[in-house]
PDB file of C-alpha atoms in Angstrom:
ATOM      1  CA  UNK A1161     -26.396  41.431   1.609  1.00 91.00           C
ATOM      2  CA  UNK A1162     -23.623  39.730  -0.404  1.00 94.00           C
ATOM      3  CA  UNK A1163     -20.350  40.815  -1.515  1.00 97.00           C
ATOM      4  CA  UNK A1164     -18.110  39.462  -4.387  1.00 97.00           C
ATOM      5  CA  UNK A1165     -14.860  40.372  -5.527  1.00 96.00           C
ATOM      6  CA  UNK A1166     -12.888  38.484  -8.282  1.00 96.00           C
ATOM      7  CA  UNK A1167      -9.404  38.522  -8.944  1.00 95.00           C
ATOM      8  CA  UNK A1168      -7.222  36.552 -11.425  1.00 94.00           C
ATOM      9  CA  UNK A1169      -7.689  38.094 -14.633  1.00 92.00           C
ATOM     10  CA  UNK A1170      -4.762  38.815 -16.908  1.00 96.00           C
ATOM     11  CA  UNK A1171      -3.392  38.261 -20.294  1.00 97.00           C
ATOM     12  CA  UNK A1172      -3.014  35.244 -21.501  1.00 98.00           C
ATOM     13  CA  UNK A1173      -1.814  33.747 -25.196  1.00 98.00           C
ATOM     14  CA  UNK A1174      -4.218  31.483 -27.002  1.00 98.00           C
ATOM     15  CA  UNK A1175      -4.050  27.667 -25.400  1.00 98.00           C
ATOM     16  CA  UNK A1176      -2.955  29.009 -22.260  1.00 98.00           C
ATOM     17  CA  UNK A1177      -4.926  28.768 -18.885  1.00 98.00           C
ATOM     18  CA  UNK A1178      -6.051  31.070 -16.319  1.00 98.00           C
ATOM     19  CA  UNK A1179      -7.727  31.098 -13.050  1.00 97.00           C
ATOM     20  CA  UNK A1180     -10.221  33.492 -11.802  1.00 97.00           C
ATOM     21  CA  UNK A1181     -11.233  33.772  -8.147  1.00 97.00           C
ATOM     22  CA  UNK A1182     -14.502  35.309  -6.247  1.00 97.00           C
ATOM     23  CA  UNK A1183     -14.534  36.079  -2.921  1.00 96.00           C
ATOM     24  CA  UNK A1184     -17.502  35.605  -1.168  1.00 96.00           C
ATOM     25  CA  UNK A1185     -18.715  37.920   1.889  1.00 94.00           C
ATOM     26  CA  UNK A1186     -21.462  39.294   3.985  1.00 93.00           C
ATOM     27  CA  UNK A1187     -24.334  36.664   4.215  1.00 90.00           C
ATOM     28  CA  UNK A1188     -23.281  33.780   2.089  1.00 87.00           C
ATOM     29  CA  UNK A1189     -26.130  31.664   3.495  1.00 88.00           C
ATOM     30  CA  UNK A1190     -28.198  33.155   1.482  1.00 87.00           C
ATOM     31  CA  UNK A1191     -26.107  31.924  -1.422  1.00 90.00           C
ATOM     32  CA  UNK A1192     -27.956  28.404  -3.489  1.00 93.00           C
ATOM     33  CA  UNK A1193     -25.892  29.192  -6.741  1.00 96.00           C
ATOM     34  CA  UNK A1194     -22.950  30.679  -7.693  1.00 97.00           C
ATOM     35  CA  UNK A1195     -23.206  31.774 -10.937  1.00 98.00           C
ATOM     36  CA  UNK A1196     -20.194  33.367 -13.396  1.00 98.00           C
ATOM     37  CA  UNK A1197     -20.673  35.293 -16.596  1.00 98.00           C
ATOM     38  CA  UNK A1198     -18.691  37.133 -19.296  1.00 98.00           C
ATOM     39  CA  UNK A1199     -19.329  40.239 -21.309  1.00 97.00           C
ATOM     40  CA  UNK A1200     -17.154  40.802 -24.606  1.00 96.00           C
ATOM     41  CA  UNK A1201     -17.482  44.041 -26.689  1.00 90.00           C
ATOM     42  CA  UNK A1202     -20.413  45.083 -28.110  1.00 91.00           C
ATOM     43  CA  UNK A1203     -21.697  41.852 -27.122  1.00 94.00           C
ATOM     44  CA  UNK A1204     -24.495  40.626 -24.473  1.00 95.00           C
ATOM     45  CA  UNK A1205     -23.848  39.585 -21.083  1.00 95.00           C
ATOM     46  CA  UNK A1206     -23.238  35.371 -21.472  1.00 96.00           C
ATOM     47  CA  UNK A1207     -23.477  32.655 -18.583  1.00 97.00           C
ATOM     48  CA  UNK A1208     -21.417  30.238 -18.917  1.00 98.00           C
ATOM     49  CA  UNK A1209     -21.574  28.185 -16.104  1.00 98.00           C
ATOM     50  CA  UNK A1210     -23.064  28.089 -12.315  1.00 98.00           C
ATOM     51  CA  UNK A1211     -22.189  25.330  -9.258  1.00 97.00           C
ATOM     52  CA  UNK A1212     -24.344  24.655  -6.511  1.00 96.00           C
ATOM     53  CA  UNK A1213     -24.475  24.424  -2.901  1.00 92.00           C
ATOM     54  CA  UNK A1214     -24.339  20.572  -3.517  1.00 93.00           C
ATOM     55  CA  UNK A1215     -21.504  20.968  -6.056  1.00 93.00           C
ATOM     56  CA  UNK A1216     -23.408  20.577  -9.104  1.00 96.00           C
ATOM     57  CA  UNK A1217     -22.246  22.019 -11.946  1.00 97.00           C
ATOM     58  CA  UNK A1218     -23.713  23.246 -15.638  1.00 97.00           C
ATOM     59  CA  UNK A1219     -21.690  25.054 -18.713  1.00 98.00           C
ATOM     60  CA  UNK A1220     -22.362  26.477 -21.772  1.00 97.00           C
ATOM     61  CA  UNK A1221     -21.331  24.561 -24.824  1.00 97.00           C
ATOM     62  CA  UNK A1222     -19.214  27.450 -25.345  1.00 96.00           C
ATOM     63  CA  UNK A1223     -16.719  27.103 -22.632  1.00 98.00           C
ATOM     64  CA  UNK A1224     -17.608  23.138 -21.569  1.00 98.00           C
ATOM     65  CA  UNK A1225     -14.967  20.822 -21.461  1.00 97.00           C
ATOM     66  CA  UNK A1226     -12.552  23.514 -20.802  1.00 98.00           C
ATOM     67  CA  UNK A1227     -13.736  25.868 -17.932  1.00 98.00           C
ATOM     68  CA  UNK A1228     -14.312  24.025 -14.646  1.00 98.00           C
ATOM     69  CA  UNK A1229     -16.188  25.687 -11.649  1.00 98.00           C
ATOM     70  CA  UNK A1230     -15.172  25.133  -7.846  1.00 97.00           C
ATOM     71  CA  UNK A1231     -15.825  25.898  -4.401  1.00 94.00           C
ATOM     72  CA  UNK A1232     -12.716  25.909  -1.915  1.00 91.00           C
ATOM     73  CA  UNK A1233     -13.458  23.596   1.152  1.00 80.00           C
ATOM     74  CA  UNK A1234     -14.754  25.357   4.034  1.00 79.00           C
ATOM     75  CA  UNK A1235     -13.684  28.728   2.630  1.00 84.00           C
ATOM     76  CA  UNK A1236     -16.516  31.223   0.620  1.00 92.00           C
ATOM     77  CA  UNK A1237     -14.279  31.253  -2.031  1.00 96.00           C
ATOM     78  CA  UNK A1238     -15.300  29.927  -5.535  1.00 97.00           C
ATOM     79  CA  UNK A1239     -12.885  29.310  -8.875  1.00 98.00           C
ATOM     80  CA  UNK A1240     -13.167  29.338 -12.485  1.00 98.00           C
ATOM     81  CA  UNK A1241     -10.298  27.390 -14.161  1.00 98.00           C
ATOM     82  CA  UNK A1242     -10.063  28.397 -17.856  1.00 98.00           C
ATOM     83  CA  UNK A1243      -7.798  26.223 -19.895  1.00 98.00           C
ATOM     84  CA  UNK A1244      -7.465  26.023 -23.669  1.00 98.00           C
ATOM     85  CA  UNK A1245      -8.223  29.592 -24.016  1.00 98.00           C
ATOM     86  CA  UNK A1246      -9.213  30.829 -27.318  1.00 97.00           C
ATOM     87  CA  UNK A1247      -9.222  34.622 -28.552  1.00 97.00           C
ATOM     88  CA  UNK A1248     -13.063  34.830 -28.298  1.00 96.00           C
ATOM     89  CA  UNK A1249     -12.694  33.876 -25.025  1.00 97.00           C
ATOM     90  CA  UNK A1250     -11.861  37.759 -24.161  1.00 97.00           C
ATOM     91  CA  UNK A1251     -14.550  39.589 -22.061  1.00 98.00           C
ATOM     92  CA  UNK A1252     -14.911  40.632 -18.754  1.00 98.00           C
ATOM     93  CA  UNK A1253     -15.659  37.817 -16.780  1.00 98.00           C
ATOM     94  CA  UNK A1254     -17.858  38.074 -13.548  1.00 98.00           C
ATOM     95  CA  UNK A1255     -19.089  36.091 -10.646  1.00 98.00           C
ATOM     96  CA  UNK A1256     -22.970  36.436  -9.546  1.00 98.00           C
ATOM     97  CA  UNK A1257     -24.565  35.187  -6.402  1.00 96.00           C
ATOM     98  CA  UNK A1258     -27.973  33.647  -6.383  1.00 93.00           C
ATOM     99  CA  UNK A1259     -31.141  30.981  -5.307  1.00 90.00           C
ATOM    100  CA  UNK A1260     -31.681  29.405  -9.127  1.00 92.00           C
ATOM    101  CA  UNK A1261     -30.060  27.025 -11.222  1.00 94.00           C
ATOM    102  CA  UNK A1262     -30.302  29.193 -14.247  1.00 93.00           C
ATOM    103  CA  UNK A1263     -27.821  30.606 -16.536  1.00 93.00           C
ATOM    104  CA  UNK A1264     -30.318  33.627 -16.838  1.00 93.00           C
ATOM    105  CA  UNK A1265     -28.694  37.291 -15.350  1.00 93.00           C
ATOM    106  CA  UNK A1266     -31.836  38.611 -13.977  1.00 93.00           C
ATOM    107  CA  UNK A1267     -32.148  35.579 -11.541  1.00 93.00           C
ATOM    108  CA  UNK A1268     -28.799  36.796  -9.766  1.00 96.00           C
ATOM    109  CA  UNK A1269     -29.361  39.128  -7.191  1.00 94.00           C
ATOM    110  CA  UNK A1270     -25.431  40.187  -6.236  1.00 97.00           C
ATOM    111  CA  UNK A1271     -22.357  40.725  -8.328  1.00 97.00           C
ATOM    112  CA  UNK A1272     -19.063  41.547  -8.508  1.00 97.00           C
ATOM    113  CA  UNK A1273     -17.543  44.097 -10.465  1.00 97.00           C
ATOM    114  CA  UNK A1274     -15.932  41.696 -12.935  1.00 97.00           C
ATOM    115  CA  UNK A1275     -11.941  40.907 -13.921  1.00 97.00           C
ATOM    116  CA  UNK A1276     -10.250  41.212 -17.257  1.00 97.00           C
ATOM    117  CA  UNK A1277      -9.386  38.719 -19.280  1.00 98.00           C
ATOM    118  CA  UNK A1278      -7.699  38.832 -22.673  1.00 98.00           C
ATOM    119  CA  UNK A1279      -6.418  36.197 -24.620  1.00 98.00           C
ATOM    120  CA  UNK A1280      -4.306  37.083 -27.844  1.00 97.00           C
ATOM    121  CA  UNK A1281      -3.635  34.531 -30.539  1.00 94.00           C
TER     122      UNK A1281
END
C-alpha cells in the first residue's frame, strides 16, 4: 500500500503562486510515476502533469510553462509549483501514484485526498 497526503493549497490572487506538496509513505518503491490531477466544480478530473522516477516530466497544455513538478532529493515528497495562476486554475488538486507514464486516471492506483486551490480575479 501507498499513502499520499497533499498539503499547501489555499487562496491566491490571479498572477500569484502556490506550491503543493505530496508526501508519500508505504511501499514507495512500487511507484514509477507521480501524477497530478485537478477537478474544478462541475468538471471532470483533469490530468495536468507527471514526473517519472528518472525525473522526466510531462504537462498538459493548460499548465505548460506555468506549473512545474519536482521531487525532493532523498525524500518521498513531490511538489507542484504553480505560477501565474488564473481563476480557471481553481480546483481541488490531487497527487496520484502509478506505474505508467500516462495522464489517465485509470492507471493510477493510489490517490491523495486532495487540496483546494482558489484563485481570485
